CSV table of C-alpha atoms and ligand atoms in Angstrom, one decimal:
chain,number,residue,atom,x,y,z
A,172,UNK,CA,0.0,0.0,0.0
A,173,UNK,CA,1.3,3.5,-0.9
A,174,UNK,CA,1.9,6.0,1.9
A,175,UNK,CA,0.6,9.5,2.5
A,176,UNK,CA,1.9,11.8,5.1
A,177,UNK,CA,1.2,15.3,6.3
A,178,UNK,CA,1.8,17.6,9.3
A,179,UNK,CA,0.4,20.8,10.7
A,180,UNK,CA,2.4,23.3,12.8
A,181,UNK,CA,1.0,24.5,16.1
A,182,UNK,CA,1.8,28.2,15.9
A,183,UNK,CA,-1.8,29.2,16.3
A,184,UNK,CA,-5.2,27.6,16.5
A,185,UNK,CA,-6.1,25.4,13.5
A,186,UNK,CA,-8.0,27.4,10.9
A,187,UNK,CA,-10.7,26.6,8.3
A,188,UNK,CA,-7.8,26.9,5.7
A,189,UNK,CA,-5.9,24.1,7.5
A,190,UNK,CA,-9.1,22.0,7.6
A,191,UNK,CA,-9.9,22.4,3.9
A,192,UNK,CA,-6.4,22.4,2.5
A,193,UNK,CA,-5.0,19.6,4.7
A,194,UNK,CA,-7.1,17.7,7.3
A,195,UNK,CA,-10.0,17.1,4.9
A,196,UNK,CA,-7.7,15.8,2.2
A,197,UNK,CA,-6.3,13.2,4.6
A,198,UNK,CA,-9.8,12.2,5.5
A,199,UNK,CA,-10.8,11.8,1.9
A,200,UNK,CA,-7.7,9.6,1.2
A,201,UNK,CA,-8.4,7.5,4.3
A,202,UNK,CA,-8.3,3.8,3.6
A,203,UNK,CA,-6.7,4.2,0.2
A,204,UNK,CA,-3.2,4.6,1.5
A,205,UNK,CA,-1.2,3.9,4.6
A,206,UNK,CA,-1.4,7.3,6.3
A,207,UNK,CA,0.7,9.3,8.7
A,208,UNK,CA,-0.6,12.5,10.3
A,209,UNK,CA,1.4,14.4,12.9
A,210,UNK,CA,1.7,17.7,14.8
A,211,UNK,CA,4.8,19.5,13.6
A,212,UNK,CA,5.7,20.9,17.0
A,213,UNK,CA,9.5,21.2,16.3
A,214,UNK,CA,8.6,23.4,13.4
A,215,UNK,CA,6.7,25.7,15.7
A,216,UNK,CA,10.0,26.6,17.4
A,217,UNK,CA,11.2,28.5,14.3
A,218,UNK,CA,9.1,31.5,15.4
A,219,UNK,CA,8.9,33.2,18.8
A,220,UNK,CA,7.5,30.6,21.2
A,221,UNK,CA,5.4,30.6,24.4
A,222,UNK,CA,6.1,27.2,25.9
A,223,UNK,CA,2.8,26.9,27.9
A,224,UNK,CA,0.7,27.8,24.9
A,225,UNK,CA,2.6,25.5,22.6
A,226,UNK,CA,2.2,22.6,25.0
A,227,UNK,CA,-1.5,23.2,25.2
A,228,UNK,CA,-1.9,23.5,21.4
A,229,UNK,CA,-0.2,20.2,20.7
A,230,UNK,CA,-3.0,18.3,22.4
A,231,UNK,CA,-5.6,20.5,20.9
A,232,UNK,CA,-4.3,19.7,17.4
A,233,UNK,CA,-4.5,16.0,18.0
A,234,UNK,CA,-8.0,16.3,19.5
A,235,UNK,CA,-9.2,18.4,16.6
A,236,UNK,CA,-7.8,15.9,14.0
A,237,UNK,CA,-10.0,13.3,15.5
A,238,UNK,CA,-13.0,15.7,15.9
A,239,UNK,CA,-12.7,16.5,12.2
A,240,UNK,CA,-13.3,12.8,11.5
A,241,UNK,CA,-9.8,11.4,11.1
A,242,UNK,CA,-10.2,7.8,12.1
A,243,UNK,CA,-7.3,6.7,14.4
A,244,UNK,CA,-7.5,3.1,13.2
A,245,UNK,CA,-6.8,4.3,9.6
A,246,UNK,CA,-4.0,6.8,10.3
A,247,UNK,CA,-0.8,6.7,12.3
A,248,UNK,CA,-1.1,9.9,14.4
A,249,UNK,CA,1.8,11.2,16.3
A,250,UNK,CA,3.7,14.2,17.7
A,251,UNK,CA,6.9,15.1,15.7
A,252,UNK,CA,9.0,15.7,18.8
A,253,UNK,CA,8.2,12.2,20.1
A,254,UNK,CA,10.0,10.7,17.2
A,255,UNK,CA,13.6,10.8,18.4
A,256,UNK,CA,15.2,10.1,15.1
A,257,UNK,CA,13.7,13.0,13.0
A,258,UNK,CA,16.2,15.7,14.2
A,259,UNK,CA,19.1,13.2,13.6
A,260,UNK,CA,17.8,12.4,10.1
A,261,UNK,CA,17.4,16.1,9.5
A,262,UNK,CA,21.0,16.7,10.3
A,263,UNK,CA,22.2,14.1,7.9
A,264,UNK,CA,20.0,15.6,5.2
A,265,UNK,CA,21.2,19.2,6.0
A,266,UNK,CA,24.6,17.9,4.9
A,267,UNK,CA,23.1,17.0,1.5
A,268,UNK,CA,21.3,20.3,1.0
A,269,UNK,CA,22.9,23.4,-0.5
A,270,UNK,CA,22.7,26.7,1.4
A,271,UNK,CA,21.6,28.3,-1.9
A,272,UNK,CA,18.5,26.1,-2.3
A,273,UNK,CA,17.4,26.4,1.3
A,274,UNK,CA,17.8,30.2,1.2
A,275,UNK,CA,15.7,30.4,-2.0
A,276,UNK,CA,12.6,29.0,-0.3
A,277,UNK,CA,9.8,31.6,-0.6
A,278,UNK,CA,8.6,31.0,3.0
A,279,UNK,CA,12.2,31.6,4.3
A,280,UNK,CA,12.5,34.8,2.2
A,281,UNK,CA,9.2,36.2,3.5
A,282,UNK,CA,9.5,35.2,7.1
A,283,UNK,CA,13.1,36.3,7.5
A,284,UNK,CA,12.0,39.8,6.4
A,285,UNK,CA,9.4,39.9,9.1
A,286,UNK,CA,11.9,39.7,12.0
A,287,UNK,CA,15.5,40.7,11.7
A,288,UNK,CA,16.5,38.3,14.5
A,289,UNK,CA,15.3,35.2,12.8
A,290,UNK,CA,17.0,31.9,13.8
A,291,UNK,CA,18.9,29.4,11.8
A,292,UNK,CA,15.9,27.1,12.4
A,293,UNK,CA,13.9,29.2,9.9
A,294,UNK,CA,16.5,28.4,7.2
A,295,UNK,CA,16.7,24.7,8.0
A,296,UNK,CA,12.9,24.4,8.4
A,297,UNK,CA,12.3,22.7,5.0
A,298,UNK,CA,15.1,20.2,5.7
A,299,UNK,CA,13.4,19.1,8.9
A,300,UNK,CA,10.3,18.8,6.8
A,301,UNK,CA,12.3,16.6,4.4
A,302,UNK,CA,13.1,14.3,7.3
A,303,UNK,CA,9.4,14.2,8.2
A,304,UNK,CA,8.6,13.1,4.7
A,305,UNK,CA,11.5,10.8,3.9
A,306,UNK,CA,11.8,8.7,7.1
A,307,UNK,CA,8.8,6.5,6.2
A,308,UNK,CA,9.2,6.7,2.4
A,309,UNK,CA,6.0,8.7,1.9
A,310,UNK,CA,4.7,8.5,-1.7
A,311,UNK,CA,2.2,11.4,-1.5
A,312,UNK,CA,2.3,14.5,0.6
A,313,UNK,CA,-1.1,16.3,0.7
A,314,UNK,CA,-0.6,20.0,1.4
A,315,UNK,CA,-1.9,23.4,0.5
A,316,UNK,CA,-0.2,25.3,-2.3
A,317,UNK,CA,2.0,27.3,0.2
A,318,UNK,CA,4.0,24.1,1.1
A,319,UNK,CA,4.5,22.8,-2.4
A,320,UNK,CA,8.0,24.2,-2.8
A,321,UNK,CA,9.1,22.5,0.5
A,322,UNK,CA,7.9,19.1,-0.7
A,323,UNK,CA,9.7,19.6,-4.0
A,324,UNK,CA,12.9,20.3,-2.0
A,325,UNK,CA,12.4,17.1,-0.1
A,326,UNK,CA,12.2,15.2,-3.4
A,327,UNK,CA,15.4,17.0,-4.7
A,328,UNK,CA,17.3,16.3,-1.6
A,329,UNK,CA,16.2,12.6,-1.6
A,330,UNK,CA,17.2,12.2,-5.2
A,331,UNK,CA,20.6,13.8,-4.6
A,332,UNK,CA,21.2,11.5,-1.6
A,333,UNK,CA,20.2,8.4,-3.6
A,334,UNK,CA,22.5,9.4,-6.4
A,335,UNK,CA,25.5,10.0,-4.1
A,336,UNK,CA,25.0,7.1,-1.6
A,337,UNK,CA,22.8,4.6,-3.4
A,338,UNK,CA,19.1,3.9,-3.1
A,339,UNK,CA,17.9,5.1,0.3
A,340,UNK,CA,14.7,7.1,-0.1
A,341,UNK,CA,11.5,6.8,-2.0
A,342,UNK,CA,10.9,10.1,-4.0
A,343,UNK,CA,7.7,11.8,-2.7
A,344,UNK,CA,5.1,13.6,-4.8
A,345,UNK,CA,3.2,16.6,-3.7
A,346,UNK,CA,-0.6,16.3,-3.7
A,347,UNK,CA,-2.5,19.6,-3.9
A,348,UNK,CA,-6.3,19.6,-3.5
A,349,UNK,CA,-8.3,20.4,-6.6
A,350,UNK,CA,-10.2,23.1,-4.8
A,351,UNK,CA,-9.3,24.7,-1.5
A,352,UNK,CA,-5.6,24.6,-2.1
A,353,UNK,CA,-5.6,28.1,-0.7
A,354,UNK,CA,-8.4,29.6,1.4
A,355,UNK,CA,-8.0,33.3,1.6
A,356,UNK,CA,-8.3,35.8,4.5
A,357,UNK,CA,-11.8,37.1,4.8
A,358,UNK,CA,-10.7,40.7,5.3
A,359,UNK,CA,-8.0,40.6,2.6
A,360,UNK,CA,-8.9,37.9,0.1
A,361,UNK,CA,-5.6,38.3,-1.8
A,362,UNK,CA,-3.7,36.7,1.1
A,363,UNK,CA,-3.8,33.3,2.7
A,364,UNK,CA,-6.0,32.6,5.7
A,365,UNK,CA,-3.2,32.1,8.3
A,366,UNK,CA,-3.3,30.9,11.9
A,367,UNK,CA,-0.6,33.6,12.8
A,368,UNK,CA,-2.6,36.5,11.3
A,369,UNK,CA,-2.9,39.3,13.8
A,370,UNK,CA,-6.3,40.5,12.7
A,371,UNK,CA,-8.7,37.7,13.8
A,372,UNK,CA,-11.6,39.1,11.7
A,373,UNK,CA,-10.2,37.6,8.6
A,374,UNK,CA,-9.5,34.1,10.0
A,375,UNK,CA,-11.9,31.4,11.1
A,376,UNK,CA,-10.4,29.3,13.9
A,377,UNK,CA,-11.9,25.8,14.3
A,378,UNK,CA,-12.4,26.9,17.9
A,379,UNK,CA,-14.4,30.0,17.1
A,380,UNK,CA,-17.9,30.2,18.5
A,381,UNK,CA,-20.2,29.3,15.6
A,382,UNK,CA,-22.0,32.6,15.8
A,383,UNK,CA,-18.7,34.5,15.9
A,384,UNK,CA,-17.6,32.7,12.8
A,385,UNK,CA,-20.9,33.5,11.0
A,386,UNK,CA,-20.5,37.2,11.8
A,387,UNK,CA,-16.9,37.1,10.4
A,388,UNK,CA,-18.4,35.7,7.1
A,389,UNK,CA,-21.1,38.4,7.2
A,390,UNK,CA,-18.4,41.0,7.4
A,391,UNK,CA,-16.1,39.4,4.7
A,392,UNK,CA,-14.7,41.7,2.1
A,393,UNK,CA,-16.5,41.3,-1.3
A,394,UNK,CA,-16.8,43.6,-4.3
A,395,UNK,CA,-19.3,45.9,-6.0
A,396,UNK,CA,-20.1,43.7,-8.9
A,397,UNK,CA,-23.2,42.4,-7.3
A,398,UNK,CA,-23.1,39.0,-8.9
A,399,UNK,CA,-22.4,35.5,-7.5
A,400,UNK,CA,-19.7,34.2,-9.8
A,401,UNK,CA,-16.5,32.1,-9.4
A,402,UNK,CA,-13.9,34.6,-10.7
A,403,UNK,CA,-10.9,34.6,-8.3
A,404,UNK,CA,-9.2,37.4,-10.2
A,405,UNK,CA,-12.0,39.9,-10.3
A,406,UNK,CA,-14.1,38.7,-7.4
A,407,UNK,CA,-11.6,37.1,-4.9
A,408,UNK,CA,-13.9,37.5,-1.8
A,409,UNK,CA,-17.0,36.0,-3.4
A,410,UNK,CA,-14.9,33.2,-5.0
A,411,UNK,CA,-13.3,32.4,-1.6
A,412,UNK,CA,-16.8,32.1,0.0
A,413,UNK,CA,-17.9,29.8,-2.8
A,414,UNK,CA,-14.8,27.6,-2.3
A,415,UNK,CA,-15.6,27.4,1.4
A,416,UNK,CA,-19.2,26.5,0.9
A,417,UNK,CA,-18.4,24.0,-1.8
A,418,UNK,CA,-15.7,22.3,0.3
A,419,UNK,CA,-17.9,22.1,3.4
A,420,UNK,CA,-21.0,20.8,1.7
A,421,UNK,CA,-19.4,18.5,-0.9
A,422,UNK,CA,-21.3,20.4,-3.7
A,423,UNK,CA,-19.4,21.6,-6.8
A,424,UNK,CA,-18.7,25.3,-7.1
A,425,UNK,CA,-21.2,25.4,-10.0
A,426,UNK,CA,-23.9,23.9,-7.8
A,427,UNK,CA,-23.3,26.4,-5.1
A,428,UNK,CA,-23.4,29.2,-7.6
A,429,UNK,CA,-26.7,28.0,-9.1
A,430,UNK,CA,-28.2,27.5,-5.7
A,431,UNK,CA,-27.4,31.2,-4.9
A,432,UNK,CA,-27.6,32.9,-8.3
A,433,UNK,CA,-30.5,35.0,-7.4
A,434,UNK,CA,-29.4,36.2,-4.0
A,435,UNK,CA,-27.8,39.5,-2.9
A,436,UNK,CA,-24.5,39.4,-1.2
A,437,UNK,CA,-26.0,39.7,2.3
A,438,UNK,CA,-28.2,36.6,1.8
A,439,UNK,CA,-25.4,34.7,0.2
A,440,UNK,CA,-23.1,35.4,3.1
A,441,UNK,CA,-25.8,34.3,5.5
A,442,UNK,CA,-26.0,31.0,3.6
A,443,UNK,CA,-22.2,30.5,3.8
A,444,UNK,CA,-22.2,31.7,7.4
A,445,UNK,CA,-24.7,29.0,8.4
A,446,UNK,CA,-22.7,26.3,6.7
A,447,UNK,CA,-19.6,27.3,8.5
A,448,UNK,CA,-21.4,27.7,11.9
A,449,UNK,CA,-23.0,24.2,11.6
A,450,UNK,CA,-19.7,22.7,10.6
A,451,UNK,CA,-18.0,24.2,13.7
A,452,UNK,CA,-20.8,23.2,16.0
A,453,UNK,CA,-20.5,19.6,14.9
A,454,UNK,CA,-16.7,19.3,15.3
A,455,UNK,CA,-16.6,21.3,18.5
A,456,UNK,CA,-19.1,18.9,20.1
A,457,UNK,CA,-17.0,15.9,19.0
A,458,UNK,CA,-13.8,17.7,20.2
A,459,UNK,CA,-15.2,18.1,23.7
A,460,UNK,CA,-16.2,14.4,23.9
A,461,UNK,CA,-12.7,13.4,22.7
A,462,UNK,CA,-10.8,15.6,25.2
A,463,UNK,CA,-12.9,14.1,28.0
A,464,UNK,CA,-12.0,10.6,27.0
A,465,UNK,CA,-8.6,8.8,27.3
A,466,UNK,CA,-8.3,8.0,23.6
A,467,UNK,CA,-5.6,10.6,22.9
A,468,UNK,CA,-2.9,9.0,24.9
A,469,UNK,CA,-3.5,5.6,23.4
A,470,UNK,CA,-3.4,7.0,19.9
A,471,UNK,CA,-0.2,9.0,20.6
A,472,UNK,CA,1.6,6.1,22.3
A,473,UNK,CA,0.8,3.8,19.3
A,474,UNK,CA,1.9,6.6,16.9
A,475,UNK,CA,5.2,7.2,18.7
A,476,UNK,CA,6.1,3.6,18.9
A,477,UNK,CA,5.4,2.8,15.2
A,478,UNK,CA,7.1,5.9,13.8
A,479,UNK,CA,10.2,5.6,16.1
A,480,UNK,CA,10.7,2.1,14.8
A,481,UNK,CA,10.5,3.2,11.1
A,482,UNK,CA,12.7,6.2,11.6
A,483,UNK,CA,15.3,4.3,13.5
A,484,UNK,CA,15.6,1.9,10.6
A,485,UNK,CA,16.0,4.8,8.1
A,486,UNK,CA,18.5,6.6,10.3
A,487,UNK,CA,20.6,3.5,10.6
A,488,UNK,CA,20.5,2.9,6.9
A,489,UNK,CA,21.6,6.5,6.2
A,490,UNK,CA,24.5,6.3,8.7
A,491,UNK,CA,25.7,3.1,7.1
A,492,UNK,CA,25.5,4.6,3.6
A,493,UNK,CA,27.3,7.8,4.8
A,494,UNK,CA,30.0,5.9,6.7
A,495,UNK,CA,29.1,7.4,10.1
A,496,UNK,CA,29.2,4.0,11.9
A,497,UNK,CA,31.6,2.5,14.4
B,528,LIG,P1,1.0,24.7,8.3
B,528,LIG,O1,0.7,24.4,9.8
B,528,LIG,O2,1.3,26.1,8.0
B,528,LIG,O3,-0.3,24.3,7.5
B,528,LIG,C1,-0.8,23.0,7.6
B,528,LIG,C2,-1.4,22.6,6.3
B,528,LIG,O4,-2.5,23.5,6.0
B,528,LIG,C3,-2.3,24.0,4.7
B,528,LIG,N1,-2.9,25.4,4.7
B,528,LIG,C4,-3.8,25.9,3.9
B,528,LIG,N2,-4.5,25.3,2.9
B,528,LIG,C5,-5.4,26.0,2.3
B,528,LIG,N3,-5.6,27.3,2.6
B,528,LIG,C6,-5.0,27.9,3.6
B,528,LIG,N4,-5.3,29.2,4.0
B,528,LIG,C7,-4.0,27.2,4.3
B,528,LIG,N5,-3.2,27.5,5.4
B,528,LIG,C8,-2.5,26.4,5.6
B,528,LIG,C9,-0.8,24.0,4.5
B,528,LIG,O5,-0.5,24.1,3.1
B,528,LIG,C10,-0.5,22.7,5.1
B,528,LIG,O6,-0.7,21.6,4.2
B,528,LIG,N6,5.5,23.1,7.2
B,528,LIG,C11,4.1,22.6,7.4
B,528,LIG,C12,4.0,21.5,8.4
B,528,LIG,C13,4.9,20.3,8.1
B,528,LIG,C14,4.7,19.4,7.1
B,528,LIG,C15,5.7,18.5,7.1
B,528,LIG,C16,3.7,19.3,6.1
B,528,LIG,C17,6.0,20.0,8.7
B,528,LIG,N7,6.5,18.9,8.2
B,528,LIG,C18,5.8,17.4,6.3
B,528,LIG,C19,3.8,18.2,5.2
B,528,LIG,C20,4.9,17.3,5.3
B,528,LIG,C21,3.3,23.8,7.8
B,528,LIG,O7,3.8,24.8,8.3
B,528,LIG,O8,2.0,23.7,7.7
């Protein structure tokens, strides 16, 4: 069975963008692949960190994966930092990655501009991601469009390693959802909906009160064209709402357009707002049940044990190939 793998970084509460671009993809591929889904807590250390908050979020992420319908019997679910071999594999891969290619990553270029005192971790971030992907020979990596370049780097690094040291890694492919590859900020629909965005009005957290989320949709930026049409270039706000409604209902964009064709923007927003509010109500109820049960520890213990075993084998193979053995 082929393998899929993805991770999400706990630098803020999970957003609707994370759900549509990532968690929902994993749910849809469930059963068709051997699946690995983790919390990328080591990646969260590349930006300023509040330890108490990070600790709390790690558990919230896992609880929310399950609440979103991820079936723990069909995915290996784990916390990145509980896999002892990932940082070690990452170091060996760093020594097969050029400084030039790491520093050309778009995310590095953008984030390093935001804070003059950025750490080396921000530069080596995609190499840690390569270790995440390569340790288990993932075939497919479902991500939103913003992470595509990082997955391609993992493939390049693996290919270079294989050519230099002999066959060691499977070459992974990126998997981008057909729709919802990028959910946009509600206030500024030209930029990505991001969990680290400072203005909460543009972002729907999976933990938002359903009514608060609906009011954010009601206040979303639209346009003055007064027509419900999927046209991301000229109507980015309306197109974003169409994508959200389509992703959460399972209807095609065309169906959502035709259901709403005769409505004004206010009425259309209320329709999308209700869909989002009902979705949140449902997952939050499940989330509370999950946190009150003892399922999380069992799932995480199983995940840590399975992934440590796989990563240890890969680490030892790499050491042998590279000559770093006794
Ligand atoms: P992160 O936490 O920024 O995002 C997690 C996943 O959600 C997707 N995503 C979005 N998709 C659509 N619209 C949006 N507005 C949106 N915002 C985020 C991201 O593309 C991603 O798929 N570096 C990764 C975590 C990671 C990882 C990995 C992923 C670490 N190691 C190995 C895959 C494989 C990250 O920061 O994701």
